[in-house]
Every structure is written in structure tokens, then in C-alpha cells.
């Protein structure tokens, strides 16, 4: 989902009462630090409630589908954040793929079976018979939900005359047809495999029939053209004069409308006609939609990797056009999330769809979410509003939960990240730069924070900024010359003392005693400990001691290095190496205790030292630890909660320990499987039991008892 540089989820009354009372008792027990379960190393399942930390959009929504007969039955697909259905009762998008892939490359609805949905996931076609509550795989094929041309579509189509006939365009293996609702598929030999991106759009014209199904079917192949069948999909032939690179297609009133790489074209059954808006010839058009109640009313939109992509409307079939968001036809914008910049509108716009049951209702999807107007044909100005509640699609790079002030800081791709003071309300944007990949705070003065960000995902334009008021105001600091990416840490007691490790295989270590105003090269520190080539690296090798303001730690290749003088000089602490990192690396110091450091080594497990790194012991219960974090202790205890996304007794899951890793309980309910991946963990330092999970496309989830 990466974008070019831009600064910027009935019983009887007695039973119900008993269940409710039981839940309340469990919640009170958790608050008071009591345990009704017996902790053990086999991982008792603790009931946890899971939902998203509210952020609001933030990722590429690549398609939208609205059912033709069921009011407000809508679905969206995203490139890395899964697919959602619209709940009109609470005006919220509800995720449908919490146990499947989050990369969605196409979708289709069945006009005659309102609860049926088809999705193209990276490994094939899936079908749901219950509006996305459960899924069955009906075809194996290769797709790429985060690939090029993911904004085109849709590559699946269901015959509006008969649910039994379904077409599926693939990325590299041409077009397939099923005549038994996806039970079996036959490749259509007369349609080519489709070059670099395959068959990206399939539409059906039900005007004429063959053997009970629609006779005319169109298949669009970017870079190749459009193929048409007039015998119910048995054979196809290339259409002479068709656009070479179609993006999206729609059939309306017997005509085929096509948005393509150089304009907008319509096929009337015998000839092609160019209806590109005046002045827009040669431009790349993607979104296109025709009103169901009036086929002369059309909306189209260009697609470029920028904001304010030109959007047009026509009420005479494309003879004349009006461009929205201009002086002649202005727009107003209502933003649900206050952190959205006012200039965001129509960015890399992918899909444009009229609601077939509500005249004038128009939706579009773009880089950051979904927009909606209830009157696309308004005479004076068109009022647009975001419709992003529940759509959570940020890619998390890092998380940090301080012991006071904000509940959480998140660093994410594309929009830097956020300060979260209420997990149920939209946050404040933390900093105005694209990528937020390292966040640190002072343990005893947590309003003091430091961040590393960049304009490019390769670290281009890396900056350091510090704040003494939780990100309310910032001071940009100077980093040592020529460095980028890396990690930052702040002393546990003195916010002026910081250590910076530059990214890359030869990245050096620097220290500052004046809050980053100036830097000096460290002595004895290992080079290349944060071997990061981009912002997605999980080499979190640097940590400040949990109590001693002069001590910091760096892990590299099985060894822990420490400094006792604020970063000036470093010493290798352990003579006997622990395993090297396998993939993800997280180093963290126990809050409030000096010399205790934990090292999470993904497939190589979790290790702990209580003497500053001289010796280590492995946390025996866990065979793997992909991510790791400390959290607030139970009431009446000073022992922090410990969280790990790891493997215990052969079961991969999210676990919590309240006795420093001796015993663990599973807290993901066995169903919260994090299909977008676990990219970061942060235990809430102010609320016992609450854990934040940063994902690779579903934003930040949080769970609590």
C-alpha cells in the first residue's frame, strides 16, 4: 500500500443476568489483580475483548460494491487491510477477514443471492453465503491484492440472470468460468493469460440469453484490450478498436462504458465512441459509474498518485461534463477524523460507484478511505463527507506506551503516526511527515518523547524531533551527517541524554547530552546493529535501562553491549552468545529496574538477563517470540505484565505472563489470529491487562479482559 512521498469492528433473563454478572466479576478480578484461572505453562485461555484503536482510514481502499436489490448492502476491499461490509445501523465498516488473508484483489456480489459474496484473495477465490461471516475457498489461483493495477476491476462477476454462472479473471492464467456457483471451474482458452497483470475486469450484459444465462460477457486486460463473448462465455474474441488498457467497465442499458489509460469510451453494440471529458484526453481514468435510474447520468474520475484527481459528472450520456472541486462546481468536505488534512480529496482514486437504490448517492474510494455524497447532482456545490468509521488499514511500524500522559504512541506508514489519549476516539497526528519508525520516551518524565521519521520508505529525509509535552510542540534536531533510518532511545531519568543508532549494515552509534542539539560518536559500540534497509525493518536493537539514566543497551549477533556513561563508551557484556535474531528483534528493559533486559529473537525464542547482560536465561515456556512488550502490573504488585506473540506448547498465539515469564496465559481467544501480521506490541503501562497489537494493514488492535 506504499504511496509516493507526501508530507502529510437471546437467552432468558436469568441466564443473561448470570452471564453478565460473571463477566463483571471477571473484570473486577482483573482490575484487582486477582486470578480465577490457574496460571500454567500450557497456556490457559483468558477471555479477552478485541477491537481496533480508532484511527480512521489511512490505507488504500481499492474497490466498492453495492448490492442492486438490498438497501445499504455495501462492501469494500483494500490492498493490505482485508475486506469490510457496511453496517447501516451503526454507520460502521465491519471487517470480514479476521482469519484469512488481508490482501484482496477483487470482489463480486450475487444479484439473486443477497447474502453471497465472492472475494479474490492472494491464493484464490473465496465465497461467503452469510455476508462475510464465514468463507469457503472455491478456486485456487494467484492474485496480488497489493500489486500493480489493484485499483482496477472487478475481476470477478456473477451472471445477474443466474447465480450458477460465475467468471473469474486471474493475474496470470486468463479467464475461468463456473456454471455451478463456483463448485468447478473451466479455463476459457480463447482469452489470453493477460500479460503483466492479467484479466482485471469482467462485466456481463443480461440483455440477451443463451441456455438461461447472459449471452454477452466482456473481459478487460490492461495492455491488451477487451475480449467479448456473445455465446454465454463459451468463446471470446478481441474487440477491434477497443481501448488497449481498460481499467474499469460497466454495462448500462445495453452499452459498455470503459475507463482506460487515455480516456473514457462507450460501445453501443456496433461502434466505439470517445466520451472523454473536454480537456482530459490522454489522461488515465479509472473510476466510472452510471446511475441505475438514469443511464444518461455518468461519473468518472482520473487516477494519478496525487491529490485532487479530476472528477467529472455528466447528465447527457457523456456529451458534456462538469468537473467537481472547481470554481464552477465547488465541493464542501466533512471529515470524521480531525487529523485528516483538509487538502485530502480524490487521491489515487480507485472506484466510483452510484448506489443503485438511492438516486444521487455516490461513493468513491482512494488512498486513505471512502468518501460519500448524497447528491452528486447538486446544482450549487457538492457536499462530500468521509465514511471511514471502522475502516482501519494503517500499516504499523512501531508502538510505544508510556507510563503517564498519552495511552499510546503509534508509528505507521504513510501518515507517520498518532498520539492516542482515548483508544475509542480518533487521535491526533503526531508529526507531519510520512514514515514514523522509532518512538522513545523518558521513563520518569514521559511527556518527553523523541521520534524518527522519514519522507521515503527507504529512509530518505530521515529526521529527529523531540517534544517536552507529549508531542504538542516539536523541536527538530540535527542528526549526524549522512545517516538515515535507525533507532532512538532516551535516558530513563534525563531527557537530555539520548542514544541514536544509525540504520544500515555499517550504521554507527551516537550519543547526545543536550537533547539532540549535538551528537558525538560512541566508542566500543557495535556497528550495524540496526541493519535496516527500509522503515519496515524490525531490528529494534536499542533500549534504555529501566531505571539507571546513564545506561543503555544494544544487541547484535548474540551479544549485548552496554554503556554506563550515557552512550560515550560501550562494553560487550556476555562472554557466551545467545542465539542471533531470526527475523524480528525486540530489545526492552524492565521498567523501574536496573540491569534487567529482555531480548525477543522471533524463532529463536525469548531471553532475559538480570545483571545487565553478563548472563542470560531463556524463557523456557516459549519456543518462539516474534514480538514482546512489558505492561502495567496487576493492582498491588510491582511486577509488570509481560506479553509475547510466540509459540507455547506448539500453539502460536498472543500470551501474557504476570510472573516474569514462568507461567503464560493465552489472550487471543484462539480466534483473533492477526491475519495482517503482528508487527509490534506495546503493553499499556497505565491499565493492567490491556495490550496493543500493531498489524501490517489492519491498524492497531487492542485487547483487554
mmCIF file of N, CA, C and O in Angstrom, residues 203-208 216-218 226 228 239 248-259 265-273 275 288-291 294-298 316-319:
data_model
loop_
_atom_site.group_PDB
_atom_site.id
_atom_site.type_symbol
_atom_site.label_atom_id
_atom_site.label_comp_id
_atom_site.label_asym_id
_atom_site.label_seq_id
_atom_site.Cartn_x
_atom_site.Cartn_y
_atom_site.Cartn_z
ATOM 1 N N UNK A 203 -17.376 -7.888 -16.924
ATOM 2 C CA UNK A 203 -18.748 -7.398 -16.762
ATOM 3 C C UNK A 203 -19.659 -8.172 -17.696
ATOM 4 O O UNK A 203 -19.211 -8.733 -18.710
ATOM 5 N N UNK A 204 -20.938 -8.202 -17.349
ATOM 6 C CA UNK A 204 -21.907 -9.043 -18.047
ATOM 7 C C UNK A 204 -23.110 -8.201 -18.455
ATOM 8 O O UNK A 204 -23.628 -7.398 -17.673
ATOM 9 N N UNK A 205 -23.556 -8.381 -19.690
ATOM 10 C CA UNK A 205 -24.751 -7.705 -20.194
ATOM 11 C C UNK A 205 -25.888 -8.721 -20.269
ATOM 12 O O UNK A 205 -25.829 -9.674 -21.068
ATOM 13 N N UNK A 206 -26.944 -8.577 -19.449
ATOM 14 C CA UNK A 206 -28.022 -9.581 -19.411
ATOM 15 C C UNK A 206 -29.109 -9.369 -20.452
ATOM 16 O O UNK A 206 -30.156 -10.041 -20.404
ATOM 17 N N UNK A 207 -28.872 -8.489 -21.416
ATOM 18 C CA UNK A 207 -29.939 -8.141 -22.370
ATOM 19 C C UNK A 207 -30.382 -9.323 -23.209
ATOM 20 O O UNK A 207 -31.561 -9.445 -23.561
ATOM 21 N N UNK A 208 -29.435 -10.216 -23.572
ATOM 22 C CA UNK A 208 -29.781 -11.407 -24.360
ATOM 23 C C UNK A 208 -29.289 -12.646 -23.625
ATOM 24 O O UNK A 208 -28.377 -12.569 -22.791
ATOM 25 N N UNK A 216 -23.846 -12.046 -23.412
ATOM 26 C CA UNK A 216 -22.715 -11.157 -23.667
ATOM 27 C C UNK A 216 -21.889 -10.933 -22.406
ATOM 28 O O UNK A 216 -22.421 -10.526 -21.361
ATOM 29 N N UNK A 217 -20.600 -11.186 -22.536
ATOM 30 C CA UNK A 217 -19.656 -11.029 -21.419
ATOM 31 C C UNK A 217 -18.436 -10.304 -21.951
ATOM 32 O O UNK A 217 -17.959 -10.585 -23.068
ATOM 33 N N UNK A 218 -17.905 -9.367 -21.182
ATOM 34 C CA UNK A 218 -16.702 -8.635 -21.560
ATOM 35 C C UNK A 218 -15.592 -8.898 -20.536
ATOM 36 O O UNK A 218 -15.844 -8.939 -19.321
ATOM 37 N N UNK A 226 -9.889 -5.539 -24.817
ATOM 38 C CA UNK A 226 -11.137 -6.095 -24.296
ATOM 39 C C UNK A 226 -11.573 -7.251 -25.184
ATOM 40 O O UNK A 226 -11.578 -7.150 -26.416
ATOM 41 N N UNK A 228 -14.727 -10.098 -25.959
ATOM 42 C CA UNK A 228 -16.175 -10.208 -25.819
ATOM 43 C C UNK A 228 -16.656 -11.594 -26.210
ATOM 44 O O UNK A 228 -16.147 -12.199 -27.155
ATOM 45 N N UNK A 239 -12.013 -7.360 -29.250
ATOM 46 C CA UNK A 239 -12.863 -6.334 -29.847
ATOM 47 C C UNK A 239 -11.994 -5.323 -30.593
ATOM 48 O O UNK A 239 -11.129 -4.655 -30.005
ATOM 49 N N UNK A 248 -11.601 0.032 -15.703
ATOM 50 C CA UNK A 248 -12.875 -0.440 -15.169
ATOM 51 C C UNK A 248 -13.932 -0.363 -16.271
ATOM 52 O O UNK A 248 -13.810 0.437 -17.199
ATOM 53 N N UNK A 249 -14.972 -1.222 -16.142
ATOM 54 C CA UNK A 249 -16.033 -1.269 -17.141
ATOM 55 C C UNK A 249 -17.378 -1.373 -16.439
ATOM 56 O O UNK A 249 -17.480 -1.898 -15.333
ATOM 57 N N UNK A 250 -18.419 -0.891 -17.102
ATOM 58 C CA UNK A 250 -19.782 -1.059 -16.605
ATOM 59 C C UNK A 250 -20.731 -1.153 -17.785
ATOM 60 O O UNK A 250 -20.602 -0.399 -18.758
ATOM 61 N N UNK A 251 -21.673 -2.080 -17.683
ATOM 62 C CA UNK A 251 -22.736 -2.215 -18.678
ATOM 63 C C UNK A 251 -23.965 -1.483 -18.181
ATOM 64 O O UNK A 251 -24.379 -1.626 -17.021
ATOM 65 N N UNK A 252 -24.537 -0.669 -19.043
ATOM 66 C CA UNK A 252 -25.765 0.045 -18.690
ATOM 67 C C UNK A 252 -26.610 0.231 -19.941
ATOM 68 O O UNK A 252 -26.123 0.738 -20.961
ATOM 69 N N UNK A 253 -27.841 -0.227 -19.867
ATOM 70 C CA UNK A 253 -28.818 -0.021 -20.954
ATOM 71 C C UNK A 253 -28.287 -0.520 -22.295
ATOM 72 O O UNK A 253 -28.451 0.123 -23.331
ATOM 73 N N UNK A 254 -27.601 -1.676 -22.243
ATOM 74 C CA UNK A 254 -27.106 -2.287 -23.462
ATOM 75 C C UNK A 254 -25.801 -1.728 -23.970
ATOM 76 O O UNK A 254 -25.298 -2.170 -25.012
ATOM 77 N N UNK A 255 -25.220 -0.769 -23.268
ATOM 78 C CA UNK A 255 -23.945 -0.182 -23.685
ATOM 79 C C UNK A 255 -22.835 -0.566 -22.706
ATOM 80 O O UNK A 255 -23.091 -0.773 -21.515
ATOM 81 N N UNK A 256 -21.616 -0.596 -23.226
ATOM 82 C CA UNK A 256 -20.439 -0.870 -22.403
ATOM 83 C C UNK A 256 -19.649 0.423 -22.236
ATOM 84 O O UNK A 256 -19.179 0.998 -23.218
ATOM 85 N N UNK A 257 -19.502 0.873 -21.013
ATOM 86 C CA UNK A 257 -18.713 2.055 -20.703
ATOM 87 C C UNK A 257 -17.367 1.610 -20.141
ATOM 88 O O UNK A 257 -17.303 0.732 -19.268
ATOM 89 N N UNK A 258 -16.289 2.253 -20.637
ATOM 90 C CA UNK A 258 -14.940 1.836 -20.263
ATOM 91 C C UNK A 258 -14.121 3.049 -19.841
ATOM 92 O O UNK A 258 -14.021 4.036 -20.591
ATOM 93 N N UNK A 259 -13.524 2.997 -18.673
ATOM 94 C CA UNK A 259 -12.487 3.959 -18.295
ATOM 95 C C UNK A 259 -11.143 3.306 -18.585
ATOM 96 O O UNK A 259 -10.936 2.128 -18.292
ATOM 97 N N UNK A 265 -14.555 5.688 -22.919
ATOM 98 C CA UNK A 265 -15.110 5.243 -24.193
ATOM 99 C C UNK A 265 -16.384 4.443 -23.948
ATOM 100 O O UNK A 265 -16.510 3.773 -22.915
ATOM 101 N N UNK A 266 -17.328 4.503 -24.902
ATOM 102 C CA UNK A 266 -18.551 3.726 -24.800
ATOM 103 C C UNK A 266 -18.743 2.917 -26.077
ATOM 104 O O UNK A 266 -18.460 3.391 -27.184
ATOM 105 N N UNK A 267 -19.204 1.679 -25.915
ATOM 106 C CA UNK A 267 -19.539 0.773 -27.018
ATOM 107 C C UNK A 267 -21.061 0.636 -27.059
ATOM 108 O O UNK A 267 -21.691 0.244 -26.070
ATOM 109 N N UNK A 268 -21.651 0.958 -28.203
ATOM 110 C CA UNK A 268 -23.113 0.943 -28.304
ATOM 111 C C UNK A 268 -23.658 -0.330 -28.928
ATOM 112 O O UNK A 268 -24.845 -0.405 -29.269
ATOM 113 N N UNK A 269 -22.797 -1.316 -29.085
ATOM 114 C CA UNK A 269 -23.208 -2.578 -29.684
ATOM 115 C C UNK A 269 -22.669 -2.772 -31.070
ATOM 116 O O UNK A 269 -22.623 -3.904 -31.579
ATOM 117 N N UNK A 270 -22.234 -1.649 -31.685
ATOM 118 C CA UNK A 270 -21.685 -1.760 -33.042
ATOM 119 C C UNK A 270 -20.458 -0.877 -33.244
ATOM 120 O O UNK A 270 -19.595 -1.204 -34.062
ATOM 121 N N UNK A 271 -20.389 0.244 -32.545
ATOM 122 C CA UNK A 271 -19.249 1.149 -32.721
ATOM 123 C C UNK A 271 -18.781 1.691 -31.365
ATOM 124 O O UNK A 271 -19.532 1.709 -30.377
ATOM 125 N N UNK A 272 -17.509 2.149 -31.379
ATOM 126 C CA UNK A 272 -16.931 2.797 -30.208
ATOM 127 C C UNK A 272 -17.059 4.308 -30.338
ATOM 128 O O UNK A 272 -16.904 4.868 -31.426
ATOM 129 N N UNK A 273 -17.291 4.977 -29.209
ATOM 130 C CA UNK A 273 -17.369 6.430 -29.194
ATOM 131 C C UNK A 273 -16.562 6.968 -28.015
ATOM 132 O O UNK A 273 -16.710 6.510 -26.884
ATOM 133 N N UNK A 275 -15.954 9.490 -25.252
ATOM 134 C CA UNK A 275 -16.722 10.479 -24.484
ATOM 135 C C UNK A 275 -15.853 11.087 -23.378
ATOM 136 O O UNK A 275 -16.372 11.537 -22.350
ATOM 137 N N UNK A 288 -15.500 4.776 -12.686
ATOM 138 C CA UNK A 288 -16.596 5.075 -13.602
ATOM 139 C C UNK A 288 -17.870 4.446 -13.062
ATOM 140 O O UNK A 288 -17.859 3.322 -12.542
ATOM 141 N N UNK A 289 -18.998 5.168 -13.149
ATOM 142 C CA UNK A 289 -20.272 4.622 -12.693
ATOM 143 C C UNK A 289 -21.416 5.317 -13.403
ATOM 144 O O UNK A 289 -21.346 6.510 -13.728
ATOM 145 N N UNK A 290 -22.480 4.567 -13.654
ATOM 146 C CA UNK A 290 -23.676 5.068 -14.320
ATOM 147 C C UNK A 290 -24.858 4.865 -13.378
ATOM 148 O O UNK A 290 -25.009 3.802 -12.767
ATOM 149 N N UNK A 291 -25.689 5.891 -13.245
ATOM 150 C CA UNK A 291 -26.873 5.802 -12.392
ATOM 151 C C UNK A 291 -27.808 4.705 -12.897
ATOM 152 O O UNK A 291 -28.114 4.636 -14.091
ATOM 153 N N UNK A 294 -31.065 6.307 -14.240
ATOM 154 C CA UNK A 294 -30.971 7.204 -15.382
ATOM 155 C C UNK A 294 -29.645 6.969 -16.083
ATOM 156 O O UNK A 294 -28.610 7.491 -15.677
ATOM 157 N N UNK A 295 -29.646 6.178 -17.175
ATOM 158 C CA UNK A 295 -28.385 5.812 -17.818
ATOM 159 C C UNK A 295 -27.659 6.960 -18.498
ATOM 160 O O UNK A 295 -26.531 6.784 -18.960
ATOM 161 N N UNK A 296 -28.259 8.126 -18.539
ATOM 162 C CA UNK A 296 -27.554 9.278 -19.097
ATOM 163 C C UNK A 296 -26.641 9.943 -18.064
ATOM 164 O O UNK A 296 -25.798 10.765 -18.432
ATOM 165 N N UNK A 297 -26.817 9.597 -16.815
ATOM 166 C CA UNK A 297 -26.036 10.219 -15.749
ATOM 167 C C UNK A 297 -24.817 9.366 -15.414
ATOM 168 O O UNK A 297 -24.949 8.209 -14.978
ATOM 169 N N UNK A 298 -23.653 9.945 -15.628
ATOM 170 C CA UNK A 298 -22.388 9.220 -15.517
ATOM 171 C C UNK A 298 -21.435 10.026 -14.645
ATOM 172 O O UNK A 298 -21.426 11.262 -14.673
ATOM 173 N N UNK A 316 -25.872 13.924 -19.632
ATOM 174 C CA UNK A 316 -26.345 13.708 -21.003
ATOM 175 C C UNK A 316 -25.567 12.597 -21.701
ATOM 176 O O UNK A 316 -25.299 12.661 -22.906
ATOM 177 N N UNK A 317 -25.177 11.586 -20.935
ATOM 178 C CA UNK A 317 -24.533 10.426 -21.530
ATOM 179 C C UNK A 317 -23.094 10.648 -21.929
ATOM 180 O O UNK A 317 -22.536 9.858 -22.687
ATOM 181 N N UNK A 318 -22.478 11.714 -21.435
ATOM 182 C CA UNK A 318 -21.074 11.951 -21.743
ATOM 183 C C UNK A 318 -20.843 12.950 -22.844
ATOM 184 O O UNK A 318 -19.691 13.152 -23.259
ATOM 185 N N UNK A 319 -21.908 13.598 -23.330
ATOM 186 C CA UNK A 319 -21.716 14.635 -24.349
ATOM 187 C C UNK A 319 -21.041 15.851 -23.740
ATOM 188 O O UNK A 319 -20.106 16.431 -24.318
#
